[in-house]
């Protein structure tokens, strides 16, 4: 049986997401709360965004522009 391996790149910090989108962290939090952006998950005391969900969000919105 194959085991899935979790890597650090599986999850992104708010700062990383903010830099990627070139948006203020407060804006990203507001979008998440309003349901316009993937919601973060809490791991212990840290908050992370699933990188795959962020990539899917970007792909979906890039298609809307085209």
XYZ file of N, CA, C and O in Angstrom:
264
model
N 0.836 -1.173 0.000
C 0.000 0.000 0.000
C 0.889 1.247 0.000
O 1.836 1.344 0.746
N 0.539 2.192 -0.862
C 1.301 3.415 -0.978
C 0.858 4.416 0.074
O -0.327 4.588 0.313
N 1.798 5.070 0.706
C 1.469 6.083 1.691
C 1.674 7.458 1.065
O 2.653 7.686 0.370
N 0.729 8.352 1.303
C 0.902 9.707 0.789
C 1.875 10.442 1.695
O 1.900 10.240 2.896
N 2.668 11.276 1.086
C 3.668 12.008 1.836
C 3.299 13.484 1.824
O 3.061 14.070 0.775
N 3.243 14.071 2.994
C 2.937 15.486 3.106
C 4.255 16.253 3.111
O 5.164 15.930 3.862
N 4.334 17.249 2.251
C 5.529 18.075 2.194
C 5.171 19.490 2.638
O 4.001 19.848 2.721
N 6.183 20.284 2.875
C 5.936 21.658 3.294
C 5.195 22.445 2.223
O 4.444 23.350 2.514
N 5.391 22.085 0.958
C 4.729 22.813 -0.110
C 3.254 22.451 -0.248
O 2.537 23.044 -1.034
N 2.774 21.485 0.534
C 1.364 21.109 0.511
C 0.509 22.228 1.103
O -0.634 22.408 0.715
N 1.083 22.983 2.011
C 0.369 24.057 2.695
C 1.149 25.356 2.561
O 2.370 25.361 2.543
N 0.429 26.462 2.478
C 1.054 27.778 2.347
C 0.606 28.685 3.486
O -0.531 28.604 3.942
N 1.498 29.555 3.897
C 1.159 30.533 4.927
C 0.383 31.685 4.305
O 0.373 31.863 3.082
N -0.224 32.479 5.140
C -0.931 33.663 4.668
C 0.036 34.597 3.947
O -0.294 35.168 2.909
N 1.224 34.726 4.482
C 2.229 35.584 3.848
C 2.574 35.089 2.447
O 2.660 35.884 1.505
N 2.755 33.781 2.289
C 3.070 33.216 0.974
C 1.933 33.443 -0.016
O 2.158 33.824 -1.169
N 0.701 33.230 0.436
C -0.469 33.434 -0.418
C -0.581 34.911 -0.779
O -0.841 35.265 -1.934
N -0.350 35.771 0.180
C -0.407 37.206 -0.037
C 0.608 37.642 -1.097
O 0.293 38.430 -1.990
N 1.810 37.124 -1.010
C 2.849 37.464 -1.978
C 2.501 36.919 -3.363
O 2.705 37.602 -4.368
N 1.977 35.721 -3.417
C 1.609 35.109 -4.687
C 0.535 35.929 -5.401
O 0.621 36.180 -6.605
N -0.475 36.358 -4.663
C -1.594 37.089 -5.252
C -1.353 38.594 -5.313
O -2.152 39.324 -5.895
N -0.270 39.049 -4.684
C 0.026 40.472 -4.574
C -1.179 41.211 -3.981
O -1.640 42.228 -4.507
N -1.693 40.637 -2.909
C -2.846 41.208 -2.200
C -2.515 41.287 -0.717
O -1.750 40.479 -0.193
N -3.087 42.253 -0.050
C -2.867 42.435 1.372
C -3.426 41.233 2.145
O -4.485 40.713 1.783
N -2.735 40.776 3.187
C -3.236 39.651 3.978
C -4.652 39.864 4.516
O -5.452 38.929 4.570
N -4.973 41.100 4.878
C -6.320 41.394 5.378
C -7.366 41.144 4.295
O -8.458 40.638 4.572
N -7.036 41.457 3.059
C -7.945 41.215 1.934
C -8.183 39.724 1.754
O -9.326 39.287 1.559
N -7.134 38.937 1.847
C -7.262 37.482 1.693
C -8.130 36.920 2.809
O -9.001 36.081 2.559
N -7.920 37.382 4.032
C -8.752 36.928 5.155
C -10.219 37.291 4.917
O -11.115 36.489 5.166
N -10.459 38.503 4.427
C -11.830 38.957 4.163
C -12.473 38.112 3.058
O -13.618 37.714 3.164
N -11.723 37.832 1.981
C -12.238 36.986 0.895
C -12.591 35.601 1.418
O -13.618 35.033 1.069
N -11.721 35.039 2.257
C -11.964 33.700 2.810
C -13.233 33.688 3.655
O -14.063 32.782 3.549
N -13.368 34.695 4.488
C -14.529 34.786 5.371
C -15.824 34.939 4.580
O -16.869 34.416 4.965
N -15.753 35.640 3.442
C -16.923 35.875 2.598
C -17.215 34.704 1.652
O -18.201 34.734 0.930
N -16.328 33.696 1.647
C -16.537 32.546 0.775
C -16.062 32.766 -0.654
O -16.351 31.970 -1.544
N -15.299 33.817 -0.887
C -14.796 34.121 -2.231
C -13.423 33.511 -2.491
O -12.906 33.609 -3.597
N -12.847 32.914 -1.471
C -11.487 32.375 -1.543
C -11.429 31.145 -0.651
O -12.178 31.055 0.324
N -10.565 30.177 -0.974
C -10.476 28.980 -0.123
C -10.222 29.324 1.343
O -9.439 30.211 1.661
N -10.913 28.607 2.216
C -10.752 28.839 3.653
C -9.475 28.155 4.144
O -9.126 27.083 3.683
N -8.806 28.780 5.090
C -7.605 28.160 5.650
C -7.974 27.045 6.627
O -9.121 26.921 7.044
N -6.976 26.263 6.961
C -7.151 25.230 7.984
C -6.197 25.551 9.128
O -5.193 26.221 8.938
N -6.538 25.063 10.289
C -5.686 25.285 11.453
C -4.979 23.983 11.799
O -5.610 22.945 11.937
N -3.662 24.074 11.917
C -2.834 22.932 12.304
C -2.133 23.352 13.594
O -1.208 24.164 13.558
N -2.618 22.828 14.697
C -2.091 23.288 15.986
C -2.460 24.744 16.163
O -3.613 25.119 16.070
N -1.462 25.589 16.359
C -1.722 27.019 16.500
C -1.448 27.797 15.222
O -1.537 29.018 15.208
N -1.095 27.097 14.156
C -0.789 27.779 12.906
C -1.949 27.658 11.920
O -2.708 26.691 11.945
N -2.063 28.646 11.064
C -3.104 28.667 10.044
C -2.427 28.530 8.691
O -1.450 29.225 8.406
N -2.935 27.623 7.877
C -2.354 27.370 6.557
C -3.453 27.242 5.512
O -4.582 26.888 5.805
N -3.066 27.519 4.275
C -3.950 27.345 3.126
C -3.458 26.150 2.338
O -2.245 25.973 2.166
N -4.373 25.325 1.862
C -3.986 24.180 1.042
C -3.533 24.702 -0.317
O -4.287 25.366 -1.026
N -2.303 24.406 -0.666
C -1.709 24.903 -1.898
C -2.509 24.455 -3.118
O -2.718 25.246 -4.042
N -3.009 23.237 -3.118
C -3.790 22.740 -4.246
C -5.070 23.553 -4.433
O -5.486 23.829 -5.563
N -5.689 23.976 -3.333
C -6.903 24.790 -3.422
C -6.589 26.183 -3.964
O -7.382 26.752 -4.714
N -5.445 26.721 -3.588
C -5.039 28.031 -4.095
C -4.770 27.941 -5.596
O -5.202 28.794 -6.374
N -4.089 26.877 -6.019
C -3.809 26.687 -7.445
C -5.103 26.526 -8.237
O -5.253 27.105 -9.312
N -6.040 25.771 -7.708
C -7.329 25.577 -8.378
C -8.078 26.911 -8.477
O -8.686 27.213 -9.509
N -8.036 27.703 -7.424
C -8.672 29.017 -7.420
C -8.078 29.891 -8.523
O -8.807 30.535 -9.287
N -6.742 29.906 -8.624
C -6.082 30.720 -9.637
C -6.426 30.248 -11.049
O -6.676 31.064 -11.932
N -6.447 28.944 -11.259
C -6.781 28.406 -12.574
C -8.214 28.760 -12.957
O -8.486 29.143 -14.091
N -9.129 28.638 -12.018
C -10.526 28.941 -12.280
C -10.701 30.418 -12.641
O -11.391 30.761 -13.604
N -10.062 31.281 -11.905
C -10.220 32.711 -12.149
C -9.429 33.171 -13.367
O -9.827 34.136 -14.014
N -8.364 32.514 -13.701
C -7.620 32.847 -14.917
C -8.472 32.513 -16.138
O -8.458 33.230 -17.126
N -9.248 31.443 -16.076
C -10.119 31.061 -17.186
C -11.247 32.070 -17.341
O -11.695 32.326 -18.449
N -11.722 32.640 -16.253
C -12.816 33.607 -16.322
C -12.383 34.871 -17.055
O -13.162 35.494 -17.743
N -11.124 35.250 -16.939
C -10.617 36.453 -17.583
C -10.482 36.250 -19.082
O -10.769 37.131 -19.860
N -10.058 35.054 -19.479
C -9.848 34.780 -20.908
C -11.111 34.744 -21.617
O -11.993 34.587 -21.959
